[in-house]
Short mmCIF file of C-alpha atoms in Angstrom, two decimals:
data_model
loop_
_atom_site.label_atom_id
_atom_site.label_comp_id
_atom_site.label_asym_id
_atom_site.label_seq_id
_atom_site.Cartn_x
_atom_site.Cartn_y
_atom_site.Cartn_z
CA UNK A 10 111.84 -39.02 71.33
CA UNK A 11 114.43 -36.90 69.78
CA UNK A 12 113.41 -34.85 66.78
CA UNK A 13 112.34 -37.43 64.32
CA UNK A 14 112.28 -34.89 61.46
CA UNK A 15 115.97 -34.06 62.04
CA UNK A 16 116.76 -37.84 62.26
CA UNK A 17 115.05 -38.64 59.05
CA UNK A 18 116.80 -35.60 57.40
CA UNK A 19 120.12 -36.96 58.52
CA UNK A 20 119.33 -40.19 56.89
CA UNK A 21 117.86 -38.95 53.75
CA UNK A 22 117.75 -35.59 51.53
CA UNK A 23 113.93 -35.82 51.72
CA UNK A 24 112.09 -33.06 53.47
CA UNK A 25 110.88 -34.13 56.83
CA UNK A 26 107.43 -32.85 56.76
CA UNK A 27 106.30 -32.57 53.07
CA UNK A 28 103.73 -30.25 51.91
CA UNK A 29 100.17 -31.64 52.48
CA UNK A 30 98.61 -34.14 50.09
CA UNK A 31 95.12 -35.05 49.66
CA UNK A 32 93.41 -37.74 51.68
CA UNK A 33 92.41 -39.46 48.27
CA UNK A 34 95.41 -38.34 46.45
CA UNK A 35 94.12 -35.58 44.36
CA UNK A 36 94.81 -32.23 46.02
CA UNK A 37 97.02 -30.62 48.74
CA UNK A 38 94.42 -29.86 51.63
CA UNK A 39 93.84 -33.59 52.83
CA UNK A 40 95.90 -36.77 53.00
CA UNK A 41 95.75 -40.33 52.26
CA UNK A 42 94.32 -42.67 54.82
CA UNK A 43 96.42 -45.34 56.19
CA UNK A 44 95.77 -48.18 53.64
CA UNK A 45 95.41 -51.94 54.14
CA UNK A 46 97.54 -53.53 51.55
CA UNK A 47 95.43 -56.51 50.35
CA UNK A 48 92.43 -58.54 50.66
CA UNK A 49 92.18 -62.47 49.77
CA UNK A 50 89.49 -64.62 49.11
CA UNK A 51 89.21 -68.16 47.94
CA UNK A 52 86.41 -70.65 47.32
CA UNK A 53 86.06 -74.44 46.56
CA UNK A 54 82.53 -75.18 45.25
CA UNK A 55 81.92 -77.88 42.57
CA UNK A 56 78.86 -77.11 40.61
CA UNK A 57 78.73 -73.37 41.78
CA UNK A 58 79.89 -70.28 39.60
CA UNK A 59 83.15 -69.76 41.70
CA UNK A 60 84.16 -66.75 39.55
CA UNK A 61 81.01 -64.83 40.57
CA UNK A 62 81.36 -65.92 44.04
CA UNK A 63 84.86 -64.62 43.98
CA UNK A 64 83.85 -61.47 42.40
CA UNK A 65 81.12 -60.74 45.07
CA UNK A 66 83.69 -61.58 47.81
CA UNK A 67 86.15 -59.11 46.38
CA UNK A 68 83.43 -56.55 46.26
CA UNK A 69 83.11 -56.94 49.95
CA UNK A 70 86.90 -56.63 50.47
CA UNK A 71 87.38 -53.63 48.12
CA UNK A 72 88.21 -51.39 51.15
CA UNK A 73 91.37 -53.54 51.56
CA UNK A 74 92.95 -52.74 48.22
CA UNK A 75 91.73 -50.32 45.30
CA UNK A 76 94.65 -50.41 43.04
CA UNK A 77 94.18 -53.79 41.29
CA UNK A 78 92.21 -56.85 41.40
CA UNK A 79 92.18 -60.42 40.02
CA UNK A 80 90.56 -63.70 39.81
CA UNK A 81 92.20 -67.26 39.14
CA UNK A 82 89.94 -70.29 38.46
CA UNK A 83 91.04 -73.88 38.24
CA UNK A 84 89.27 -76.78 36.84
CA UNK A 85 91.61 -79.65 37.77
CA UNK A 86 93.47 -79.28 34.33
CA UNK A 87 94.56 -75.78 34.13
CA UNK A 88 94.22 -72.36 36.04
CA UNK A 89 93.06 -69.37 34.15
CA UNK A 90 93.87 -65.71 35.70
CA UNK A 91 92.26 -62.45 34.79
CA UNK A 92 93.58 -59.42 36.53
CA UNK A 93 93.98 -55.71 35.86
CA UNK A 94 94.50 -52.41 37.41
CA UNK A 95 91.44 -50.68 38.91
CA UNK A 96 88.52 -51.47 41.01
CA UNK A 97 86.73 -54.73 41.00
CA UNK A 98 83.76 -53.25 39.30
CA UNK A 99 85.94 -51.76 36.58
CA UNK A 100 87.97 -54.89 35.89
CA UNK A 101 85.12 -57.72 35.50
CA UNK A 102 82.14 -57.93 33.53
CA UNK A 103 79.61 -60.65 32.91
CA UNK A 104 81.28 -61.96 29.88
CA UNK A 105 84.63 -62.07 31.65
CA UNK A 106 83.18 -63.86 34.69
CA UNK A 107 81.40 -66.40 32.45
CA UNK A 108 84.56 -67.43 30.80
CA UNK A 109 86.22 -68.35 34.08
CA UNK A 110 84.93 -71.81 34.61
CA UNK A 111 85.99 -74.32 37.08
CA UNK A 112 85.31 -75.55 40.89
CA UNK A 113 87.96 -73.59 42.58
CA UNK A 114 89.00 -69.97 42.55
CA UNK A 115 91.00 -67.50 44.56
CA UNK A 116 90.76 -63.69 44.21
CA UNK A 117 92.73 -60.63 45.39
CA UNK A 118 92.41 -56.89 45.86
CA UNK A 119 95.72 -54.90 46.02
CA UNK A 120 97.56 -51.92 47.10
CA UNK A 121 101.24 -52.08 46.32
CA UNK A 122 104.14 -52.48 49.03
CA UNK A 123 106.93 -54.56 47.86
CA UNK A 124 107.10 -54.03 44.06
CA UNK A 125 105.18 -51.16 42.11
CA UNK A 126 101.87 -50.58 40.88
CA UNK A 127 102.32 -52.02 37.50
CA UNK A 128 99.95 -54.82 36.00
CA UNK A 129 102.64 -57.35 36.43
CA UNK A 130 102.34 -57.02 40.21
CA UNK A 131 98.67 -57.31 40.16
CA UNK A 132 97.42 -60.55 41.94
CA UNK A 133 96.97 -63.42 41.92
CA UNK A 134 100.39 -64.47 40.83
CA UNK A 135 100.82 -67.33 38.49
CA UNK A 136 103.54 -69.81 37.86
CA UNK A 137 103.95 -73.15 36.35
CA UNK A 138 106.02 -75.96 38.33
CA UNK A 139 108.86 -77.80 36.74
CA UNK A 140 106.42 -80.75 35.94
CA UNK A 141 103.96 -78.53 34.29
CA UNK A 142 101.49 -77.91 37.11
CA UNK A 143 99.77 -74.48 37.24
CA UNK A 144 100.04 -72.66 40.67
CA UNK A 145 98.27 -69.36 41.57
CA UNK A 146 98.63 -67.41 44.68
CA UNK A 147 97.30 -64.30 46.58
CA UNK A 148 98.85 -62.73 49.33
CA UNK A 149 97.83 -60.19 52.16
CA UNK A 150 100.64 -58.72 54.17
CA UNK A 151 104.16 -57.95 54.15
CA UNK A 152 107.44 -59.86 54.58
CA UNK A 153 110.38 -58.78 56.68
CA UNK A 154 112.83 -61.18 54.98
CA UNK A 155 111.79 -60.30 51.46
CA UNK A 156 115.33 -59.47 50.35
CA UNK A 157 116.62 -62.71 51.46
CA UNK A 158 113.86 -64.59 49.66
CA UNK A 159 114.41 -62.41 46.57
CA UNK A 160 118.16 -63.29 46.43
CA UNK A 161 117.32 -67.10 46.91
CA UNK A 162 114.81 -66.88 44.08
CA UNK A 163 117.03 -64.96 41.70
CA UNK A 164 119.93 -67.34 42.58
CA UNK A 165 117.68 -70.20 41.56
CA UNK A 166 116.94 -68.31 38.21
CA UNK A 167 113.20 -67.82 39.26
CA UNK A 168 112.76 -64.16 39.04
CA UNK A 169 114.85 -61.31 37.48
CA UNK A 170 115.76 -58.77 40.43
CA UNK A 171 116.08 -55.96 38.04
CA UNK A 172 112.36 -56.01 37.51
CA UNK A 173 111.49 -55.38 41.20
CA UNK A 174 109.27 -58.38 41.74
CA UNK A 175 106.77 -58.12 44.57
CA UNK A 176 107.16 -60.29 47.70
CA UNK A 177 104.15 -62.13 46.49
CA UNK A 178 105.67 -63.16 43.01
CA UNK A 179 108.84 -64.25 45.00
CA UNK A 180 106.68 -66.54 47.12
CA UNK A 181 104.79 -67.84 44.28
CA UNK A 182 107.87 -68.65 42.34
CA UNK A 183 109.62 -70.44 45.44
CA UNK A 184 106.43 -72.39 45.99
CA UNK A 185 106.10 -73.71 42.47
CA UNK A 186 109.86 -74.54 42.09
CA UNK A 187 109.54 -76.47 45.19
CA UNK A 188 107.18 -78.93 43.59
CA UNK A 189 110.14 -80.20 41.28
CA UNK A 190 110.79 -83.86 41.54
CA UNK A 191 107.28 -84.94 41.84
CA UNK A 192 106.89 -83.20 45.26
CA UNK A 193 103.31 -82.01 46.19
CA UNK A 194 102.26 -78.36 46.75
CA UNK A 195 101.64 -79.13 50.31
CA UNK A 196 105.26 -80.50 50.66
CA UNK A 197 106.69 -77.30 49.08
CA UNK A 198 104.51 -75.28 51.31
CA UNK A 199 105.61 -77.00 54.45
CA UNK A 200 109.17 -76.48 53.40
CA UNK A 201 108.62 -72.68 52.36
CA UNK A 202 106.34 -71.39 54.94
CA UNK A 203 108.44 -71.70 58.03
CA UNK A 204 111.21 -69.58 56.29
CA UNK A 205 108.89 -66.81 55.38
CA UNK A 206 109.17 -63.93 58.19
CA UNK A 207 106.72 -61.12 58.52
CA UNK A 208 102.84 -60.92 58.19
CA UNK A 209 101.10 -62.98 55.54
CA UNK A 210 97.52 -64.44 54.78
CA UNK A 211 97.82 -66.64 51.51
CA UNK A 212 95.37 -68.21 49.40
CA UNK A 213 96.83 -70.61 46.74
CA UNK A 214 95.74 -73.39 44.50
CA UNK A 215 97.12 -75.99 42.11
CA UNK A 216 93.84 -75.94 40.23
CA UNK A 217 92.52 -79.03 42.11
CA UNK A 218 92.64 -78.07 46.02
CA UNK A 219 92.23 -74.81 47.63
CA UNK A 220 94.93 -73.92 50.30
CA UNK A 221 95.14 -71.08 52.62
CA UNK A 222 97.90 -70.06 55.38
CA UNK A 223 98.29 -67.52 57.93
CA UNK A 224 101.56 -66.59 59.54
CA UNK A 225 102.51 -67.81 62.96
CA UNK A 226 101.52 -64.40 64.43
CA UNK A 227 98.16 -64.09 62.97
CA UNK A 228 98.85 -60.20 62.14
CA UNK A 229 96.03 -59.91 59.36
CA UNK A 230 92.66 -61.83 59.91
CA UNK A 231 91.59 -64.89 57.85
CA UNK A 232 88.34 -66.83 58.24
CA UNK A 233 86.80 -70.09 56.92
CA UNK A 234 83.14 -70.12 55.92
CA UNK A 235 80.69 -73.06 54.71
CA UNK A 236 78.63 -72.82 51.69
CA UNK A 237 75.81 -75.33 51.17
CA UNK A 238 78.02 -77.08 48.34
CA UNK A 239 81.69 -75.85 49.32
CA UNK A 240 83.89 -73.71 51.37
CA UNK A 241 85.22 -70.29 51.34
CA UNK A 242 88.21 -68.28 53.09
CA UNK A 243 88.28 -64.62 53.30
CA UNK A 244 90.23 -61.79 55.01
CA UNK A 245 87.10 -60.65 56.66
CA UNK A 246 83.89 -62.41 57.91
CA UNK A 247 82.08 -59.48 56.01
CA UNK A 248 83.04 -61.36 52.62
CA UNK A 249 81.58 -64.63 53.95
CA UNK A 250 78.32 -62.86 54.63
CA UNK A 251 78.11 -61.35 51.26
CA UNK A 252 78.33 -64.78 49.48
CA UNK A 253 76.08 -66.46 51.85
CA UNK A 254 78.69 -68.66 53.76
CA UNK A 255 78.40 -69.21 57.37
CA UNK A 256 81.40 -68.49 59.62
CA UNK A 257 83.13 -71.68 60.84
CA UNK A 258 86.29 -70.31 62.39
CA UNK A 259 89.37 -68.31 61.83
CA UNK A 260 92.45 -69.79 60.22
CA UNK A 261 94.83 -70.31 63.23
CA UNK A 262 98.18 -68.53 63.12
CA UNK A 263 100.88 -70.96 61.92
CA UNK A 264 98.17 -73.20 60.17
CA UNK A 265 97.98 -74.45 56.51
CA UNK A 266 94.65 -75.69 55.45
CA UNK A 267 93.54 -77.74 52.42
CA UNK A 268 89.98 -77.97 51.07
CA UNK A 269 89.05 -80.54 48.57
CA UNK A 270 86.36 -83.17 48.09
CA UNK A 271 87.81 -84.67 51.29
CA UNK A 272 86.78 -81.60 53.36
CA UNK A 273 88.98 -79.38 55.34
CA UNK A 274 92.44 -80.74 56.41
CA UNK A 275 94.53 -78.77 58.86
CA UNK A 276 98.43 -78.95 59.26
CA UNK A 277 100.72 -76.79 61.34
CA UNK A 278 104.01 -75.06 60.11
CA UNK A 279 104.54 -72.80 62.94
CA UNK A 280 103.81 -72.22 66.70
CA UNK A 281 100.81 -69.90 67.39
CA UNK A 282 102.05 -66.58 68.69
CA UNK A 283 98.98 -64.21 68.57
CA UNK A 284 100.01 -60.74 67.55
CA UNK A 285 96.85 -59.54 65.67
CA UNK A 286 96.87 -56.00 64.26
CA UNK A 287 95.08 -53.66 66.71
CA UNK A 288 94.54 -51.20 63.76
CA UNK A 289 92.22 -53.67 62.07
CA UNK A 290 89.72 -52.81 64.99
CA UNK A 291 90.37 -49.21 64.85
CA UNK A 292 90.08 -48.55 61.06
CA UNK A 293 91.04 -51.09 58.66
CA UNK A 294 88.40 -53.87 58.74
CA UNK A 295 84.80 -53.27 57.83
CA UNK A 296 82.51 -52.44 60.89
CA UNK A 297 80.33 -55.44 60.08
CA UNK A 298 83.16 -58.01 60.26
CA UNK A 299 84.31 -59.93 63.40
CA UNK A 300 87.86 -60.60 64.35
CA UNK A 301 88.74 -63.21 67.19
CA UNK A 302 85.00 -63.30 68.41
CA UNK A 303 84.97 -59.31 68.76
CA UNK A 304 82.65 -57.44 66.53
CA UNK A 305 84.80 -54.54 65.02
CA UNK A 306 81.63 -52.17 65.07
CA UNK A 307 81.02 -52.92 68.97
CA UNK A 308 84.74 -52.38 69.61
CA UNK A 309 84.76 -48.83 67.67
CA UNK A 310 81.75 -47.93 69.74
CA UNK A 311 83.15 -48.98 72.96
CA UNK A 312 86.57 -46.92 72.08
CA UNK A 313 84.33 -43.94 71.63
CA UNK A 314 82.77 -44.40 74.97
CA UNK A 315 86.22 -44.83 76.63
CA UNK A 316 87.49 -41.65 74.65
CA UNK A 317 84.35 -39.68 76.14
CA UNK A 318 85.49 -40.63 79.79
CA UNK A 319 89.21 -39.96 79.03
CA UNK A 320 89.03 -36.89 77.11
CA UNK A 321 85.83 -35.18 77.91
CA UNK A 322 84.64 -31.84 75.93
CA UNK A 323 82.31 -29.09 76.35
CA UNK A 324 80.16 -29.35 73.26
CA UNK A 325 76.64 -29.09 71.96
CA UNK A 326 76.89 -31.75 69.35
CA UNK A 327 79.05 -34.81 68.50
CA UNK A 328 79.55 -35.36 64.81
CA UNK A 329 81.67 -38.05 63.06
CA UNK A 330 84.05 -37.74 60.12
CA UNK A 331 82.27 -40.26 58.05
CA UNK A 332 82.36 -43.06 57.61
CA UNK A 333 85.25 -44.49 59.47
CA UNK A 334 84.61 -42.07 62.53
CA UNK A 335 80.90 -42.90 62.99
CA UNK A 336 80.87 -45.77 65.26
CA UNK A 337 83.52 -43.86 67.71
CA UNK A 338 81.21 -40.90 67.57
CA UNK A 339 78.15 -42.85 68.54
CA UNK A 340 79.96 -44.22 71.45
CA UNK A 341 81.23 -40.81 72.34
CA UNK A 342 77.90 -39.26 72.44
CA UNK A 343 76.62 -42.29 74.53
CA UNK A 344 79.52 -41.87 77.01
CA UNK A 345 79.40 -38.03 77.10
CA UNK A 346 75.56 -37.40 77.10
CA UNK A 347 76.18 -34.91 74.28
CA UNK A 348 73.65 -35.42 71.46
CA UNK A 349 75.05 -37.18 68.36
CA UNK A 350 74.39 -35.46 64.83
CA UNK A 351 75.40 -35.80 61.23
CA UNK A 352 77.13 -32.54 60.57
CA UNK A 353 79.08 -33.77 57.40
CA UNK A 354 77.79 -35.20 54.25
CA UNK A 355 80.14 -37.51 52.44
CA UNK A 356 80.15 -37.98 48.53
CA UNK A 357 80.29 -41.68 48.37
CA UNK A 358 81.36 -41.64 44.67
CA UNK A 359 84.74 -39.93 45.43
CA UNK A 360 87.57 -42.40 45.53
CA UNK A 361 90.81 -42.83 43.77
CA UNK A 362 91.03 -40.92 40.51
CA UNK A 363 93.34 -41.21 37.56
CA UNK A 364 92.41 -37.62 36.44
CA UNK A 365 94.87 -35.11 37.59
CA UNK A 366 93.21 -32.02 38.99
CA UNK A 367 93.63 -28.32 37.83
CA UNK A 368 94.72 -25.75 40.40
CA UNK A 369 90.97 -24.65 40.62
CA UNK A 370 89.78 -28.04 41.54
CA UNK A 371 92.85 -28.58 43.88
CA UNK A 372 91.97 -25.64 45.90
CA UNK A 373 88.43 -27.18 46.63
CA UNK A 374 90.26 -29.56 48.89
CA UNK A 375 88.43 -31.89 51.11
CA UNK A 376 85.19 -30.36 49.89
CA UNK A 377 85.23 -32.89 46.94
CA UNK A 378 84.61 -35.57 49.62
CA UNK A 379 82.91 -33.85 52.54
CA UNK A 380 80.51 -31.01 52.92
CA UNK A 381 79.20 -29.58 56.01
CA UNK A 382 75.44 -29.13 56.91
CA UNK A 383 75.38 -25.52 57.79
CA UNK A 384 72.03 -25.54 59.55
CA UNK A 385 73.11 -28.35 61.81
CA UNK A 386 76.53 -26.91 62.81
CA UNK A 387 76.20 -23.10 62.72
CA UNK A 388 76.68 -21.90 66.26
CA UNK A 389 77.43 -25.04 67.78
CA UNK A 390 80.38 -26.21 69.85
CA UNK A 391 81.30 -29.32 68.05
CA UNK A 392 82.92 -32.50 69.04
CA UNK A 393 84.36 -33.97 65.95
CA UNK A 394 85.36 -37.68 66.23
CA UNK A 395 87.84 -39.18 63.57
CA UNK A 396 89.55 -42.56 63.54
CA UNK A 397 93.15 -41.45 63.54
CA UNK A 398 95.57 -38.63 62.74
CA UNK A 399 98.51 -39.19 60.35
CA UNK A 400 99.86 -36.19 58.72
CA UNK A 401 96.97 -33.93 60.02
CA UNK A 402 96.32 -32.40 56.79
CA UNK A 403 92.66 -33.67 56.58
CA UNK A 404 91.85 -32.49 59.98
CA UNK A 405 93.50 -29.15 59.29
CA UNK A 406 91.16 -28.67 56.11
CA UNK A 407 88.12 -30.10 57.92
CA UNK A 408 88.41 -27.74 60.75
CA UNK A 409 88.78 -24.70 58.44
CA UNK A 410 85.81 -25.73 56.60
CA UNK A 411 83.67 -26.22 59.83
CA UNK A 412 84.67 -22.82 61.11
CA UNK A 413 83.69 -21.28 57.69
CA UNK A 414 80.19 -23.03 58.03
CA UNK A 415 79.62 -21.34 61.29
CA UNK A 416 80.86 -23.64 63.96
CA UNK A 417 81.53 -21.73 67.24
CA UNK A 418 83.98 -24.12 68.47
CA UNK A 419 85.77 -27.25 67.07
CA UNK A 420 87.01 -29.98 69.62
CA UNK A 421 88.61 -32.89 67.94
CA UNK A 422 88.73 -36.41 69.59
CA UNK A 423 90.65 -39.11 67.94
CA UNK A 424 89.59 -42.84 68.38
CA UNK A 425 93.29 -44.13 68.38
CA UNK A 426 96.47 -43.02 69.95
CA UNK A 427 98.95 -40.81 68.22
CA UNK A 428 100.54 -42.59 65.25
CA UNK A 429 104.22 -42.07 65.72
CA UNK A 430 105.87 -45.33 64.07
CA UNK A 431 105.42 -46.69 60.55
CA UNK A 432 103.86 -50.14 59.74
CA UNK A 433 106.10 -52.84 58.24
CA UNK A 434 103.46 -55.53 58.41
CA UNK A 435 100.99 -54.58 55.56
CA UNK A 436 99.59 -50.86 56.18
CA UNK A 437 100.66 -48.09 53.95
CA UNK A 438 101.68 -45.67 56.67
CA UNK A 439 103.91 -42.46 56.10
CA UNK A 440 107.40 -42.37 56.97
CA UNK A 441 108.19 -41.35 60.63
CA UNK A 442 109.13 -37.87 59.72
CA UNK A 443 105.89 -37.20 58.09
CA UNK A 444 103.65 -38.33 60.96
CA UNK A 445 102.29 -35.29 62.59
CA UNK A 446 102.88 -36.49 66.14
CA UNK A 447 106.51 -36.49 65.25
CA UNK A 448 106.78 -33.28 63.53
CA UNK A 449 105.58 -31.06 66.58
CA UNK A 450 107.71 -29.79 69.40
CA UNK A 451 106.88 -31.20 72.79
CA UNK A 452 108.76 -32.28 75.76
CA UNK A 453 106.06 -34.82 76.97
CA UNK A 454 103.04 -36.47 75.73
CA UNK A 455 100.69 -33.62 76.81
CA UNK A 456 102.83 -31.01 75.11
CA UNK A 457 102.75 -32.98 71.93
CA UNK A 458 98.96 -33.28 71.92
CA UNK A 459 98.70 -29.55 72.50
CA UNK A 460 101.23 -28.78 69.67
CA UNK A 461 99.18 -31.00 67.40
CA UNK A 462 96.00 -29.55 68.26
CA UNK A 463 97.45 -26.02 67.59
CA UNK A 464 98.87 -27.39 64.18
CA UNK A 465 95.42 -28.55 63.04
CA UNK A 466 93.63 -25.65 64.50
CA UNK A 467 91.39 -27.22 66.94
CA UNK A 468 90.18 -25.55 70.10
CA UNK A 469 91.15 -28.81 72.01
CA UNK A 470 92.26 -32.34 71.09
CA UNK A 471 92.40 -35.58 72.64
CA UNK A 472 93.36 -39.17 71.88
CA UNK A 473 92.18 -42.30 73.32
CA UNK A 474 95.14 -44.19 75.18
CA UNK A 475 96.55 -47.33 74.05
CA UNK A 476 95.10 -49.05 77.20
CA UNK A 477 91.72 -48.09 76.51
CA UNK A 478 91.87 -48.92 72.93
CA UNK A 479 93.20 -52.31 73.85
CA UNK A 480 90.62 -52.88 76.48
CA UNK A 481 87.70 -52.21 73.93
CA UNK A 482 89.19 -54.99 71.70
CA UNK A 483 88.60 -57.51 74.59
CA UNK A 484 91.95 -59.02 73.56
CA UNK A 485 95.00 -59.33 75.68
CA UNK A 486 97.51 -56.67 75.30
CA UNK A 487 100.41 -59.20 74.54
CA UNK A 488 98.19 -60.82 71.83
CA UNK A 489 98.05 -57.58 69.79
CA UNK A 490 100.59 -55.67 67.65
CA UNK A 491 100.49 -52.02 68.52
CA UNK A 492 103.70 -51.07 66.77
CA UNK A 493 102.23 -48.01 64.94
CA UNK A 494 101.54 -46.63 68.43
CA UNK A 495 104.15 -47.90 70.66
CA UNK A 496 107.10 -48.72 68.38
CA UNK A 497 107.34 -52.37 69.63
CA UNK A 498 107.66 -54.53 66.46
CA UNK A 499 106.95 -58.21 67.32
CA UNK A 500 107.92 -59.55 63.98
CA UNK A 501 111.21 -57.64 63.74
CA UNK A 502 112.12 -55.00 61.08
CA UNK A 503 112.67 -55.64 57.47
CA UNK A 504 115.97 -55.80 55.70
CA UNK A 505 117.19 -53.03 53.55
CA UNK A 506 114.53 -50.70 54.40
CA UNK A 507 115.12 -46.87 54.89
CA UNK A 508 112.29 -46.40 57.08
CA UNK A 509 113.45 -49.42 59.16
CA UNK A 510 116.73 -47.90 59.43
CA UNK A 511 115.35 -44.80 60.66
CA UNK A 512 113.14 -46.65 63.24
CA UNK A 513 116.17 -48.25 64.59
CA UNK A 514 117.87 -44.86 64.99
CA UNK A 515 114.80 -43.63 66.76
CA UNK A 516 114.68 -46.49 69.11
CA UNK A 517 118.30 -45.88 70.10
CA UNK A 518 117.57 -42.36 71.04
CA UNK A 519 114.60 -43.23 73.40
#
């Protein structure tokens, strides 16, 4: 691949490889992790406290979005929506949840993609149909034909383009407007969903029935669970476990389900073409979730075993970067025979912060989140296992910290291939020119890996191959989206997007 930084600079005045930013967003020694954009939850359960069930479900999905959250509850007559900026625990209290009464609810946790991070773009979205019916919708994913749908909604007077509505708001507006003339919400959905291009998992309701839909490629996971007196849908099976629901099955790609007193009804709006996101297995999903019958934790452990065979290291101790690197580190220790140890302590209470750091605090860097156990690592040749390298700033600061704590050598092993391409299907990756694998000079893959290792300051560096990563999922390669690793975008590229234009230019140079 030609110099990506140079290509990006030619298309934009922005610097190709910006100064490091913190992994949690509050200093210049780390970086921000790849972020899943949203989590959705829905429950139909007459006689149950559906708002509280949804609250606990969102708690289990908090890792999928920490910017905003909301719950919409319907009682058959109206839908009440409560949403705000912040974490689930910060937004809802006992009094608020008690006021949200009904038999049906949908919930959402959010990071922003299309649309900004303002309150108006928090979900669930709410609209009133032309005949006065309330509609609420939650969305996980990202659309590639957002601009076309936005133009359509604006032409019909449903949204104001100048306010930068999110793709979720546009979908909700079109869904509600499609119910005019006495049409049902299912009729509207069957007309709208085949025209939506991109990755989407939806939960929506008219206050009477719970609906869920998944794009025909099944990029993001969505599962159905059974309660004693109702049904649940959730982005991950871990959320079903939290609320005491038994897993029934996944919502199939291209499927629209309706849940009411009549049970679960299934309809098709698209042909199933499995292209599940492989990064769900690598990093995004909770380790206690199951996707397409494969436990996420078991996948990560197996990736670690394969990584040990593919990229061996001479070391005294395998340590993870907690928590996301832990399963792969366990697997690496098993595959290599090198003892596993906890060499880093994580502060579980460091998350997103709204308090701007002073220069003194900024210089603390990654120490705000991780601290070395000196008595464990001093004098040791360490094999440090992490889930991915994006900009490399976290690894650079971490390696420096480990050396200061007395590590004799630091060998870094990564439980995913080099990230070279941005995601347009619901993960907040950096632009191509910010990805470290694109920012170093290297005539081939081996030279690139050596250059990345030099950039982060490790004694050696190794990545698992795409082939071994995919085999660990026990899914067929053709049924997975690996776009962030191989640049093949099965759902196409979005309209009017600078990074997508850059990707097209990059692809033309290969």
